[in-house]
Short mmCIF file of C-alpha atoms in Angstrom, two decimals:
data_model
loop_
_atom_site.label_atom_id
_atom_site.label_comp_id
_atom_site.label_asym_id
_atom_site.label_seq_id
_atom_site.Cartn_x
_atom_site.Cartn_y
_atom_site.Cartn_z
CA MET D 1 96.98 -57.36 103.61
CA LYS D 2 93.82 -57.75 100.97
CA LYS D 3 91.38 -58.20 103.60
CA ARG D 4 92.68 -55.03 106.03
CA THR D 5 92.85 -53.15 102.97
CA LEU D 6 89.62 -54.01 102.11
CA LEU D 7 88.23 -53.27 105.98
CA LEU D 8 89.80 -49.66 105.16
CA LEU D 9 88.96 -49.29 102.73
CA LEU D 10 84.63 -49.69 103.60
CA LEU D 11 85.59 -48.00 106.55
CA ALA D 12 86.28 -44.33 104.77
CA LEU D 13 83.23 -44.96 102.82
CA VAL D 14 80.92 -45.97 105.94
CA TRP D 15 83.12 -42.39 107.79
CA GLY D 16 82.23 -40.69 104.24
CA LEU D 17 78.66 -41.52 103.85
CA GLY D 18 77.95 -40.34 107.04
CA ALA D 19 79.53 -37.00 107.28
CA GLY D 20 77.46 -36.09 103.94
CA ALA D 21 74.91 -36.90 105.64
CA ALA D 22 76.12 -35.14 108.91
CA ARG D 23 76.57 -32.40 106.48
CA ALA D 24 73.01 -32.48 104.16
CA SER D 25 70.62 -32.34 107.32
CA ALA D 26 72.79 -29.53 108.57
CA GLN D 27 71.73 -27.52 105.27
CA ALA D 28 68.36 -29.35 104.88
CA PRO D 29 65.46 -26.58 105.01
CA THR D 30 62.84 -26.69 107.69
CA ASP D 31 59.44 -25.53 107.24
CA GLU D 32 60.41 -22.68 110.01
CA SER D 33 63.68 -21.08 108.14
CA LEU D 34 61.48 -21.79 104.66
CA PHE D 35 58.71 -19.68 106.12
CA ARG D 36 61.29 -17.65 107.55
CA GLU D 37 63.40 -16.98 104.21
CA ALA D 38 59.97 -16.45 102.62
CA LYS D 39 58.55 -13.58 103.97
CA LEU D 40 62.33 -11.64 104.90
CA LEU D 41 61.90 -11.95 100.69
CA VAL D 42 58.14 -10.78 100.76
CA PHE D 43 59.34 -7.79 102.98
CA ASP D 44 61.92 -8.02 100.56
CA LYS D 45 59.70 -7.54 97.27
CA SER D 46 61.07 -9.98 95.85
CA TRP D 47 57.41 -12.02 95.13
CA GLN D 48 58.87 -14.28 92.72
CA THR D 49 61.96 -15.88 95.16
CA ALA D 50 59.64 -15.88 98.02
CA LEU D 51 56.99 -17.66 96.22
CA ASP D 52 58.98 -19.96 95.19
CA LYS D 53 60.20 -20.44 98.33
CA ILE D 54 56.48 -20.97 99.50
CA ASP D 55 55.57 -23.27 97.45
CA GLU D 56 58.32 -25.85 97.78
CA LEU D 57 57.71 -25.57 101.87
CA ILE D 58 52.85 -26.30 100.93
CA ASP D 59 54.44 -29.15 98.69
CA ARG D 60 57.46 -30.81 100.85
CA PHE D 61 55.76 -30.54 104.85
CA PRO D 62 51.96 -30.24 103.79
CA SER D 63 51.00 -31.11 107.19
CA SER D 64 53.03 -28.32 108.35
CA PRO D 65 51.24 -26.92 111.09
CA LEU D 66 52.79 -23.13 108.54
CA ALA D 67 51.44 -24.23 105.37
CA GLY D 68 48.15 -23.37 106.30
CA GLN D 69 49.66 -19.82 106.55
CA ALA D 70 52.67 -20.08 104.50
CA LEU D 71 48.90 -19.78 101.45
CA PHE D 72 48.50 -16.35 103.14
CA TYR D 73 51.83 -14.94 102.23
CA LYS D 74 51.32 -17.09 98.89
CA GLY D 75 48.20 -14.57 98.12
CA GLU D 76 50.91 -11.54 98.41
CA CYS D 77 53.42 -13.54 95.98
CA LEU D 78 50.89 -13.63 93.27
CA SER D 79 49.31 -9.91 94.06
CA GLY D 80 52.74 -8.89 93.66
CA LEU D 81 53.33 -10.55 90.07
CA VAL D 82 51.60 -9.23 87.60
CA GLY D 83 48.21 -11.13 85.23
CA ARG D 84 48.38 -13.46 88.30
CA GLU D 85 45.74 -12.04 90.04
CA ARG D 86 43.11 -14.72 89.74
CA ASP D 87 45.98 -17.18 91.45
CA ALA D 88 45.91 -14.41 94.21
CA LEU D 89 42.04 -14.88 95.12
CA ARG D 90 41.72 -17.89 95.02
CA ALA D 91 45.05 -18.53 97.74
CA TYR D 92 43.15 -15.72 99.43
CA LYS D 93 40.67 -17.41 99.54
CA SER D 94 41.26 -20.61 99.72
CA TYR D 95 43.32 -18.79 103.42
CA ILE D 96 39.98 -17.63 104.25
CA ARG D 97 38.86 -20.90 104.35
CA LEU D 98 41.14 -22.81 107.06
CA GLU D 99 39.74 -23.53 110.78
CA ASP D 100 42.81 -22.44 111.78
CA ALA D 101 43.59 -18.49 110.67
CA LYS D 102 44.83 -15.40 112.33
CA PRO D 103 41.55 -13.56 112.59
CA SER D 104 44.04 -10.49 111.80
CA LEU D 105 45.43 -12.35 108.31
CA VAL D 106 40.83 -13.80 107.65
CA GLU D 107 40.89 -9.61 107.66
CA GLU D 108 44.71 -9.15 105.63
CA SER D 109 42.93 -11.33 103.37
CA GLU D 110 38.83 -9.81 101.94
CA GLY D 111 40.80 -6.78 102.02
CA SER D 112 43.07 -8.41 99.57
CA ILE D 113 40.60 -10.33 97.99
CA VAL D 114 38.11 -6.36 96.85
CA ASP D 115 42.00 -5.02 95.56
CA LEU D 116 42.35 -8.05 93.13
CA ALA D 117 38.47 -7.64 92.16
CA PHE D 118 38.58 -3.75 92.12
CA ASP D 119 41.70 -4.06 89.68
CA LEU D 120 40.39 -6.61 87.63
CA TYR D 121 37.01 -5.53 86.93
CA GLU D 122 39.13 -1.20 85.68
CA GLY D 123 41.01 -4.43 83.67
CA GLY D 124 37.48 -5.14 81.72
CA ASP D 125 36.64 -8.05 84.16
CA ALA D 126 32.71 -7.52 84.88
CA SER D 127 32.18 -10.39 86.61
CA ALA D 128 35.23 -10.04 89.21
CA LEU D 129 32.40 -6.52 90.63
CA ARG D 130 30.85 -9.68 91.94
CA GLU D 131 33.39 -9.59 94.89
CA ILE D 132 33.33 -6.50 95.83
CA GLU D 133 29.78 -6.26 95.86
CA SER D 134 28.99 -9.35 98.20
CA ARG D 135 31.40 -7.72 100.86
CA LEU D 136 28.44 -5.13 101.16
CA ASP D 137 27.02 -6.84 103.89
CA HIS D 138 29.78 -8.79 104.90
CA PRO D 139 29.72 -8.75 109.17
CA SER D 140 32.90 -7.28 109.89
CA LYS D 141 32.74 -3.66 109.39
CA VAL D 142 36.23 -3.49 107.62
CA VAL D 143 34.94 -5.60 105.24
CA ARG D 144 31.74 -4.12 104.34
CA TYR D 145 34.04 0.01 104.81
CA TYR D 146 36.55 -1.19 102.43
CA ALA D 147 33.70 -3.19 100.26
CA ALA D 148 31.70 0.18 100.09
CA TYR D 149 35.16 2.40 99.43
CA LYS D 150 36.36 -0.09 96.62
CA LEU D 151 32.83 0.73 95.24
CA SER D 152 32.90 3.80 95.29
CA LEU D 153 35.83 4.58 93.53
CA VAL D 154 35.33 1.85 90.31
CA SER D 155 34.74 3.73 86.50
CA ASP D 156 31.04 3.59 86.11
CA LYS D 157 29.11 5.47 87.58
CA ARG D 158 25.91 3.01 88.08
CA GLU D 159 28.21 0.30 90.28
CA ALA D 160 29.43 2.63 92.12
CA ALA D 161 26.47 4.17 93.15
CA LYS D 162 25.87 1.10 95.17
CA ALA D 163 27.84 2.70 97.10
CA ALA D 164 25.94 4.45 98.64
CA PRO D 165 24.14 3.25 101.46
CA VAL D 166 27.21 1.93 103.19
CA LEU D 167 28.74 5.39 102.94
CA SER D 168 25.76 7.60 104.27
CA ARG D 169 25.61 4.91 107.41
CA ILE D 170 29.47 4.92 107.44
CA VAL D 171 28.73 9.71 107.49
CA GLU D 172 25.68 8.59 110.25
CA THR D 173 26.93 6.92 113.16
CA GLU D 174 31.09 6.06 112.26
CA LYS D 175 33.68 7.84 114.63
CA ASP D 176 36.40 8.36 113.31
CA PRO D 177 37.26 11.21 111.49
CA GLU D 178 39.48 9.13 108.82
CA LEU D 179 36.79 6.70 107.80
CA LEU D 180 34.22 9.96 107.94
CA ASP D 181 35.50 12.01 105.70
CA ARG D 182 36.63 9.27 103.23
CA ALA D 183 32.87 8.35 103.37
CA ARG D 184 32.03 11.99 102.65
CA ILE D 185 33.93 11.91 99.74
CA ALA D 186 33.23 9.04 98.31
CA LEU D 187 29.50 10.24 98.72
CA MET D 188 30.25 13.14 96.75
CA ARG D 189 32.04 11.40 94.03
CA VAL D 190 28.88 8.64 93.43
CA SER D 191 25.18 10.36 95.17
CA PRO D 192 25.78 13.92 96.66
CA GLY D 193 22.19 13.89 97.06
CA SER D 194 22.23 10.71 99.22
CA LEU D 195 25.24 12.72 101.15
CA ARG D 196 22.87 16.08 101.84
CA SER D 197 20.54 13.16 103.18
CA ALA D 198 23.65 11.83 105.77
CA GLU D 199 25.02 14.65 107.05
CA ASP D 200 20.83 16.64 108.06
CA ARG D 201 20.43 12.60 109.64
CA ALA D 202 23.73 12.84 111.05
CA HIS D 203 22.45 16.64 112.73
CA ARG D 204 20.41 14.24 115.72
CA ALA D 205 19.19 17.90 117.05
CA GLY D 206 16.86 18.78 113.64
CA SER D 207 19.11 21.83 112.51
CA THR D 208 20.87 21.10 109.04
CA ALA D 209 24.16 20.74 108.15
CA ARG D 210 26.28 23.73 107.55
CA LEU D 211 27.35 24.05 103.46
CA LEU D 212 31.18 25.29 102.73
CA ARG D 213 31.70 27.28 99.93
CA ILE D 214 33.89 28.61 97.90
CA ARG D 215 33.39 30.45 94.24
CA ILE D 216 36.36 31.54 92.10
CA ARG D 217 36.66 34.37 90.56
CA ASP D 218 38.20 35.15 87.35
CA LYS D 219 38.04 38.52 85.25
CA GLY D 220 34.84 38.10 86.20
CA ARG D 221 34.06 34.17 85.13
CA GLU D 222 32.96 32.07 86.96
CA VAL D 223 35.77 29.14 87.14
CA PHE D 224 35.51 26.84 90.50
CA ALA D 225 33.02 26.73 92.23
CA LEU D 226 32.37 24.58 95.07
CA ALA D 227 29.83 23.16 97.97
CA ILE D 228 30.44 21.26 100.28
CA PRO D 229 29.66 20.28 104.20
CA PHE D 230 31.56 22.61 106.80
CA ALA D 231 33.20 19.32 108.39
CA LEU D 232 35.85 18.95 104.64
CA ALA D 233 36.72 23.25 104.85
CA ASP D 234 40.12 22.80 106.01
CA LEU D 235 40.20 19.31 103.44
CA ALA D 236 39.05 21.92 100.93
CA LEU D 237 41.22 24.58 101.31
CA ASN D 238 43.76 22.91 101.77
CA ALA D 239 42.80 21.43 97.94
CA MET D 240 42.71 24.02 96.59
CA ASP D 241 45.20 24.70 93.71
CA GLU D 242 48.28 25.97 94.22
CA ASP D 243 47.50 29.36 92.06
CA ASP D 244 44.46 29.91 94.20
CA LYS D 245 46.35 28.84 98.04
CA ALA D 246 49.05 31.57 96.68
CA VAL D 247 47.11 34.30 96.40
CA LEU D 248 44.78 33.59 99.53
CA ARG D 249 49.06 33.55 100.97
CA ARG D 250 49.87 36.56 99.68
CA LYS D 251 47.08 38.67 101.24
CA GLY D 252 48.02 36.99 104.45
CA TYR D 253 45.86 35.07 104.36
CA ASP D 254 45.82 30.83 105.64
CA VAL D 255 43.45 28.37 106.20
CA ALA D 256 43.21 28.63 110.16
CA LYS D 257 42.30 31.91 109.51
CA ILE D 258 39.87 31.93 107.17
CA ILE D 259 38.75 28.49 108.59
CA ASP D 260 38.11 31.07 112.29
CA GLN D 261 36.85 34.48 110.58
CA LEU D 262 34.07 32.12 108.72
CA SER D 263 33.16 30.20 112.25
CA LYS D 264 32.74 33.36 113.90
CA SER D 265 31.22 35.71 110.89
CA LYS D 266 28.62 32.39 109.57
CA GLU D 267 26.61 35.48 107.57
CA SER D 268 29.61 36.93 105.83
CA ILE D 269 31.11 36.11 102.81
CA LEU D 270 35.30 35.93 102.94
CA ARG D 271 35.82 37.65 99.57
CA ILE D 272 39.59 37.65 98.37
CA ALA D 273 41.23 39.87 95.29
CA GLY D 274 44.02 38.11 93.69
CA ASP D 275 46.49 40.88 92.28
CA ASP D 276 45.79 38.99 88.92
CA GLY D 277 42.25 40.31 88.63
CA SER D 278 40.81 36.90 90.56
CA ILE D 279 38.51 36.85 92.27
CA ILE D 280 37.90 34.18 95.48
CA GLU D 281 34.63 33.87 97.29
CA ILE D 282 33.83 31.46 100.82
CA TRP D 283 31.31 30.84 103.25
CA ILE D 284 29.41 28.66 104.49
CA GLU D 285 25.30 28.02 104.77
CA MET T 1 -17.77 49.00 90.66
CA ARG T 2 -14.29 49.24 90.57
CA ARG T 3 -12.74 45.52 89.93
CA ASN T 4 -9.31 45.56 91.62
CA THR T 5 -7.78 43.06 89.01
CA MET T 6 -4.46 41.59 89.19
CA THR T 7 -1.96 43.57 87.06
CA LYS T 8 1.40 41.74 85.42
CA THR T 9 3.60 42.80 87.59
CA ASP T 10 1.46 40.73 91.11
CA TRP T 11 1.46 37.84 89.23
CA ALA T 12 4.97 37.69 88.54
CA ALA T 13 5.01 38.73 91.84
CA VAL T 14 2.42 35.79 93.07
CA LEU T 15 4.57 33.12 90.65
CA SER T 16 7.74 34.13 92.13
CA GLY T 17 6.42 33.58 96.02
CA ASP T 18 6.45 37.02 96.78
CA ARG T 19 3.74 36.80 97.46
CA ASP T 20 3.56 40.07 100.07
CA ALA T 21 4.18 42.15 97.00
CA ALA T 22 1.23 40.46 95.41
CA GLY T 23 -1.17 41.29 98.39
CA GLY T 24 0.13 44.55 99.22
CA ARG T 25 -1.34 46.24 95.79
CA ALA T 26 -4.10 42.79 94.67
CA MET T 27 -4.88 40.88 97.09
CA THR T 28 -5.66 42.61 100.88
CA PRO T 29 -9.51 43.03 100.36
CA GLY T 30 -11.08 46.62 100.31
CA ASP T 31 -14.20 48.24 100.70
CA GLY T 32 -17.64 46.06 98.75
CA ASP T 33 -16.21 43.71 96.89
CA LEU T 34 -14.52 41.80 99.69
CA PRO T 35 -16.34 38.00 99.41
CA GLN T 36 -15.42 38.09 94.97
CA ARG T 37 -11.46 38.95 96.24
CA ARG T 38 -11.35 36.52 99.28
CA ALA T 39 -12.90 32.86 96.44
CA GLU T 40 -9.50 34.98 94.85
CA ALA T 41 -7.21 34.10 97.00
CA ASP T 42 -8.87 31.21 97.81
CA ALA T 43 -7.82 30.73 94.15
CA ILE T 44 -4.82 31.09 93.79
CA ASP T 45 -3.88 29.22 97.31
CA ARG T 46 -4.96 26.19 95.53
CA ILE T 47 -3.10 27.74 92.10
CA LEU T 48 -0.41 27.59 94.34
CA GLU T 49 -0.61 23.82 96.56
CA GLU T 50 -1.66 21.93 93.18
CA THR T 51 1.90 24.03 91.65
CA ALA T 52 3.61 21.82 94.47
CA ALA T 53 2.07 18.75 94.36
CA VAL T 54 3.46 19.15 90.70
CA ARG T 55 7.58 20.78 91.35
CA SER T 56 8.52 17.30 92.44
CA GLU T 57 7.46 15.71 89.68
CA ILE T 58 8.14 18.07 87.42
CA ARG T 59 12.00 18.80 88.75
CA GLN T 60 11.61 14.35 87.96
CA ALA T 61 10.57 14.65 84.70
CA VAL T 62 13.39 17.26 84.11
CA ALA T 63 15.61 14.47 85.10
CA SER T 64 13.92 12.29 83.20
CA VAL T 65 15.98 14.58 80.17
CA ASN T 66 19.18 14.14 77.99
CA TRP T 67 19.10 17.86 77.93
CA ASP T 68 22.00 17.21 76.20
CA ALA T 69 21.50 15.45 73.24
CA LEU T 70 17.88 16.55 72.98
CA PRO T 71 18.20 19.29 70.46
CA ALA T 72 20.21 16.23 68.30
CA VAL T 73 17.57 14.22 68.99
CA ILE T 74 14.94 16.49 68.08
CA ALA T 75 17.23 16.85 64.60
CA GLY T 76 18.09 14.02 63.22
CA ARG T 77 13.55 12.97 64.28
CA ALA T 78 12.86 15.82 62.52
CA LEU T 79 15.48 15.05 58.99
CA ALA T 80 14.37 11.58 59.28
CA ALA T 81 10.34 12.13 58.91
CA ASP T 82 11.13 14.73 56.69
CA GLY T 83 12.50 12.17 54.24
CA ARG T 84 9.62 9.73 54.29
CA ALA T 85 7.20 12.71 54.92
CA GLY T 86 4.14 11.09 53.48
CA ARG T 87 -0.21 11.76 54.03
CA GLY T 88 -0.89 9.96 56.78
CA ALA T 89 2.35 12.02 58.75
CA GLN T 90 0.75 14.97 57.90
CA THR T 91 -2.13 14.07 58.77
CA ARG T 92 -1.39 13.23 61.95
CA ALA T 93 -0.23 16.43 62.98
CA ALA T 94 -2.76 18.05 60.85
CA GLY T 95 -5.21 16.25 64.26
CA TRP T 96 -3.22 18.02 66.39
CA LEU T 97 -2.75 21.06 65.34
CA ALA T 98 -6.55 21.07 65.36
CA ALA T 99 -6.64 19.69 68.95
CA PHE T 100 -4.47 22.47 69.75
CA ARG T 101 -6.83 24.74 67.75
CA MET T 102 -9.95 23.19 69.51
CA LYS T 103 -8.88 23.26 73.57
CA PRO T 104 -6.78 27.21 73.19
CA ALA T 105 -6.00 26.73 77.88
CA LEU T 106 -4.71 22.88 76.68
CA ALA T 107 -2.41 24.92 74.60
CA GLY T 108 -1.74 27.31 76.51
CA LEU T 109 -0.62 24.25 79.99
CA ALA T 110 1.45 22.84 77.48
CA ALA T 111 3.51 25.79 76.91
CA GLY T 112 4.19 26.35 80.41
CA LEU T 113 4.83 23.05 81.09
CA VAL T 114 7.91 23.31 78.31
CA VAL T 115 9.55 26.75 78.99
CA GLY T 116 9.18 25.48 83.33
CA ALA T 117 10.42 23.17 82.60
CA ALA T 118 13.03 24.35 79.85
CA ALA T 119 13.35 27.87 83.29
CA MET T 120 13.73 24.96 85.92
CA TYR T 121 16.92 22.59 83.21
CA PHE T 122 17.94 26.12 83.20
CA ALA T 123 18.17 26.74 86.89
CA LEU T 124 19.82 23.07 87.69
CA LYS T 125 21.77 22.43 85.65
CA ALA T 126 24.17 24.42 86.28
CA PRO T 127 24.29 25.56 89.41
CA GLU T 128 27.95 26.67 89.47
CA THR T 129 26.84 29.78 88.00
CA ARG T 130 24.48 31.07 91.17
CA PRO T 131 25.93 28.86 93.66
CA GLY T 132 24.18 30.78 96.26
CA SER T 133 21.43 29.39 96.70
CA GLY T 134 20.34 25.69 97.43
CA GLY T 135 21.47 23.44 99.59
CA ALA T 136 23.72 20.62 96.78
CA TYR T 137 26.97 20.18 97.77
CA TYR T 138 28.73 19.81 94.66
CA ALA T 139 32.39 19.67 93.90
CA SER T 140 34.72 18.65 90.41
CA GLY T 141 36.04 15.52 89.94
CA GLU T 142 39.34 17.01 90.20
CA PHE T 143 38.62 18.96 93.26
CA LEU T 144 38.01 15.48 94.98
CA ASP T 145 40.86 14.25 93.83
CA ARG T 146 42.74 16.94 95.29
CA ALA T 147 40.77 16.76 98.49
CA GLU T 148 42.02 12.59 98.44
CA LEU T 149 45.20 13.81 98.45
CA GLU T 150 45.66 15.99 100.54
CA MET T 151 44.11 13.70 102.40
CA ALA T 152 46.07 11.06 102.35
CA ARG T 153 49.45 13.30 103.10
CA ARG T 154 47.55 13.62 106.22
CA ASN T 155 46.80 10.03 106.54
CA THR T 156 50.08 8.33 105.63
CA LEU T 157 51.75 11.38 108.05
CA ASP T 158 49.82 9.68 110.70
CA TYR T 159 50.10 6.67 110.14
CA LEU T 160 54.50 7.08 109.82
CA ASP T 161 54.26 8.52 113.23
CA LYS T 162 51.92 5.94 114.52
CA GLY T 163 54.00 3.31 113.70
CA GLN T 164 57.68 5.15 114.73
CA TYR T 165 55.89 4.87 118.34
CA MET T 166 54.90 1.07 117.64
CA LEU T 167 58.17 0.24 116.28
CA LEU T 168 59.73 2.03 119.65
CA ASP T 169 57.24 0.47 122.26
CA VAL T 170 58.27 -2.80 120.53
CA PHE T 171 62.36 -2.26 120.79
CA GLU T 172 61.46 -0.84 124.43
CA SER T 173 59.87 -4.34 125.41
CA ALA T 174 63.26 -6.47 125.63
CA GLY T 175 63.90 -3.47 128.51
CA PRO T 176 62.57 -2.96 131.45
CA GLY T 177 60.44 0.46 131.71
CA PRO T 178 56.72 0.35 130.51
CA VAL T 179 55.92 -1.18 126.81
CA LEU T 180 52.09 -2.21 125.59
CA PRO T 181 50.63 -5.08 127.31
CA ALA T 182 50.48 -7.85 124.00
CA ALA T 183 47.22 -7.42 123.40
CA VAL T 184 47.13 -3.15 122.40
CA ARG T 185 49.83 -3.88 120.65
CA SER T 186 47.79 -6.43 117.96
CA ALA T 187 44.96 -4.69 118.12
CA ARG T 188 46.16 -0.60 117.16
CA ALA T 189 48.79 -3.41 114.96
CA ARG T 190 45.09 -4.46 113.59
CA ASP T 191 44.00 -0.49 113.05
CA LEU T 192 46.77 0.70 110.86
CA LEU T 193 46.83 -2.70 108.56
CA GLN T 194 43.72 -0.89 107.36
CA LYS T 195 44.20 2.89 107.69
CA LYS T 196 46.82 1.31 105.44
CA LYS T 197 44.76 0.08 102.99
CA TYR T 198 42.31 3.47 102.62
CA LEU T 199 46.17 5.31 101.43
CA ASN T 200 46.82 2.26 99.09
CA ALA T 201 45.53 3.79 95.89
CA GLN T 202 46.62 7.33 96.57
CA LEU T 203 50.67 6.63 97.35
CA GLU T 204 50.64 5.16 94.35
CA GLY T 205 50.32 8.73 92.57
CA LEU T 206 53.53 9.21 91.65
CA ARG T 207 54.21 12.39 93.69
CA MET T 208 53.75 9.92 96.48
CA VAL T 209 56.08 6.34 95.89
CA LYS T 210 59.09 7.42 98.07
CA ALA T 211 56.62 7.00 101.38
CA LYS T 212 54.30 4.52 99.81
CA ALA T 213 57.33 2.38 100.12
CA ILE T 214 58.74 2.59 103.32
CA CYS T 215 54.95 3.05 103.81
CA ASP T 216 54.83 -0.90 102.99
CA GLN T 217 58.43 -1.81 104.44
CA ILE T 218 56.70 -0.84 107.73
CA GLU T 219 53.03 -2.94 107.16
CA MET T 220 54.82 -5.67 107.00
CA LEU T 221 56.48 -5.22 110.37
CA PHE T 222 52.32 -4.24 111.28
CA LEU T 223 51.59 -8.00 109.39
CA GLU T 224 53.21 -9.68 112.25
CA LEU T 225 52.98 -7.43 114.91
CA SER T 226 48.81 -7.96 114.77
CA GLN T 227 49.79 -12.10 114.55
CA ILE T 228 51.36 -12.74 118.78
CA ASP T 229 48.74 -12.23 120.55
CA GLY T 230 51.00 -12.42 123.57
CA GLU T 231 54.60 -10.64 124.64
CA LEU T 232 57.09 -10.90 122.13
CA THR T 233 59.85 -13.44 122.68
CA ALA T 234 64.06 -12.87 122.41
CA ALA T 235 63.45 -14.32 118.89
CA GLU T 236 60.79 -12.22 116.90
CA LEU T 237 62.13 -8.96 119.23
CA GLY T 238 65.44 -9.15 117.56
CA LYS T 239 64.11 -10.74 114.22
CA ILE T 240 61.69 -7.37 114.18
CA ARG T 241 64.45 -4.79 115.84
CA GLY T 242 67.31 -6.57 112.36
CA LEU T 243 65.05 -6.03 110.18
CA VAL T 244 64.24 -2.03 111.67
CA GLU T 245 67.38 -1.70 111.90
CA GLU T 246 69.69 -3.61 108.88
CA ARG T 247 66.63 -0.79 106.90
CA GLN T 248 66.96 1.70 108.88
CA LEU T 249 63.06 1.98 108.93
CA LEU T 250 63.49 4.96 111.46
CA LEU T 251 65.95 6.79 109.73
CA LYS T 252 63.94 7.38 106.20
CA ILE T 253 60.39 6.91 108.31
CA ASN T 254 61.65 10.79 109.23
CA LEU T 255 62.69 11.43 105.71
CA VAL T 256 59.68 9.90 105.20
CA ARG T 257 57.73 12.52 107.22
CA LYS T 258 60.08 15.96 106.58
CA GLU T 259 58.56 16.06 103.62
CA LEU T 260 55.46 15.08 103.58
CA GLU T 261 54.86 17.65 106.59
CA SER T 262 56.24 20.94 104.08
CA GLY T 263 53.45 19.59 101.01
CA VAL T 264 53.39 16.79 98.48
#
């Protein structure tokens, strides 16, 4: 009787342990499940929770094929967390160094490094600017262009001017209108003279680039003046002050009509008088 | 013999570049004194050439001077010098004055340079007072900010349009119709990721915050798509479709597009 009771207890114990182990193995996260959860959390910008999942993945499955890719997402999470910019930089750099790093994620990492360096520089870390400057001659055009664009935005104008050669090159050679316009505006900020030269060089026929001029006078006093490449005309007219745009609308002008008129009569000045005494003059040289 | 000398008006015309006006009266060869006038004309030509040669140097010199701070610097130095004015300083000043007394031509040249440089400074310094001249570009920082915001509005609209097409194409890849090849889809996703990077700076602005939220979410989907070189598996497709439907991304894209189309 005693033996039978002992046997039953032993069986119950073995069964219980087995069931528990099976349940545990069914619930134990795999590298894939951790990675999937982390990415969903990144999608929702739950940075800290996502980072915990990624750290768990790297700790528990260091040899997983997903561990490398997880470094990129670690960089994403750390970028989203205030005060962790330097850790984010390290994570992205570690990912870039991986042999099996994916080209699309490498490009993203390089761009994120530029963004982080910009934030660190603007926050007072002057040395961070080296990360951007060193990418001005990066073999990838995508990285090079983005570094130049971000450098043009730094508050120190002398540093920002270092972006001018790459931005000029974009103006001279790039076909993408969006990149072209960005480069033009960036050059207007840092080196208007370089933009003029680049526009002239881009006009291979030998003619100089056309210039759009806008002048707004209020009671005889000039309150606004502008001279930019004609290529930015549409953008410039749309970016006018809301009050000035209202004057144009009241007089029956829209941007398309103005550009059409200017294109037809290159020498004449379009003069629009507002009810409040203001005068808007637009012409092309 | 009648001397055909140049009047003040003629000199002004020559120096302002209106050589025709000047020549009409002063430079036309007359009867009798042709060689002398030719020599005079040659001399003026040489002066003008030399003036053109030094113009760029003057321009550089003028550019190197901080004209806004100059009065303060002069005043500061004058006051400082006043406090420690001594015999030596007086002697030096007297020496300089003596040099000018001894060389009126040099003094005249220096005065001309100063006046010319000042005139050029005012011409270069205040282009807004005479915007009809010169070919230089200029625009205020505030205006460039507005132009960038306008560009961001347009590019965000473009990004959302392309994003919507991309998502619809992904959904259609489960059906029998023609869809983008995987390599093209991956390349387009990478292209959109690059565009998004440029948008980030402007989307941070308060007026674009809603657009940024939706653009960020689509960006994560593009990040996924950019890594899938082959055809989407049923599991991958299900994952993306689930996310888009659960977060109602297509509806949100449409709403933000409407807002952006009507202006920021």
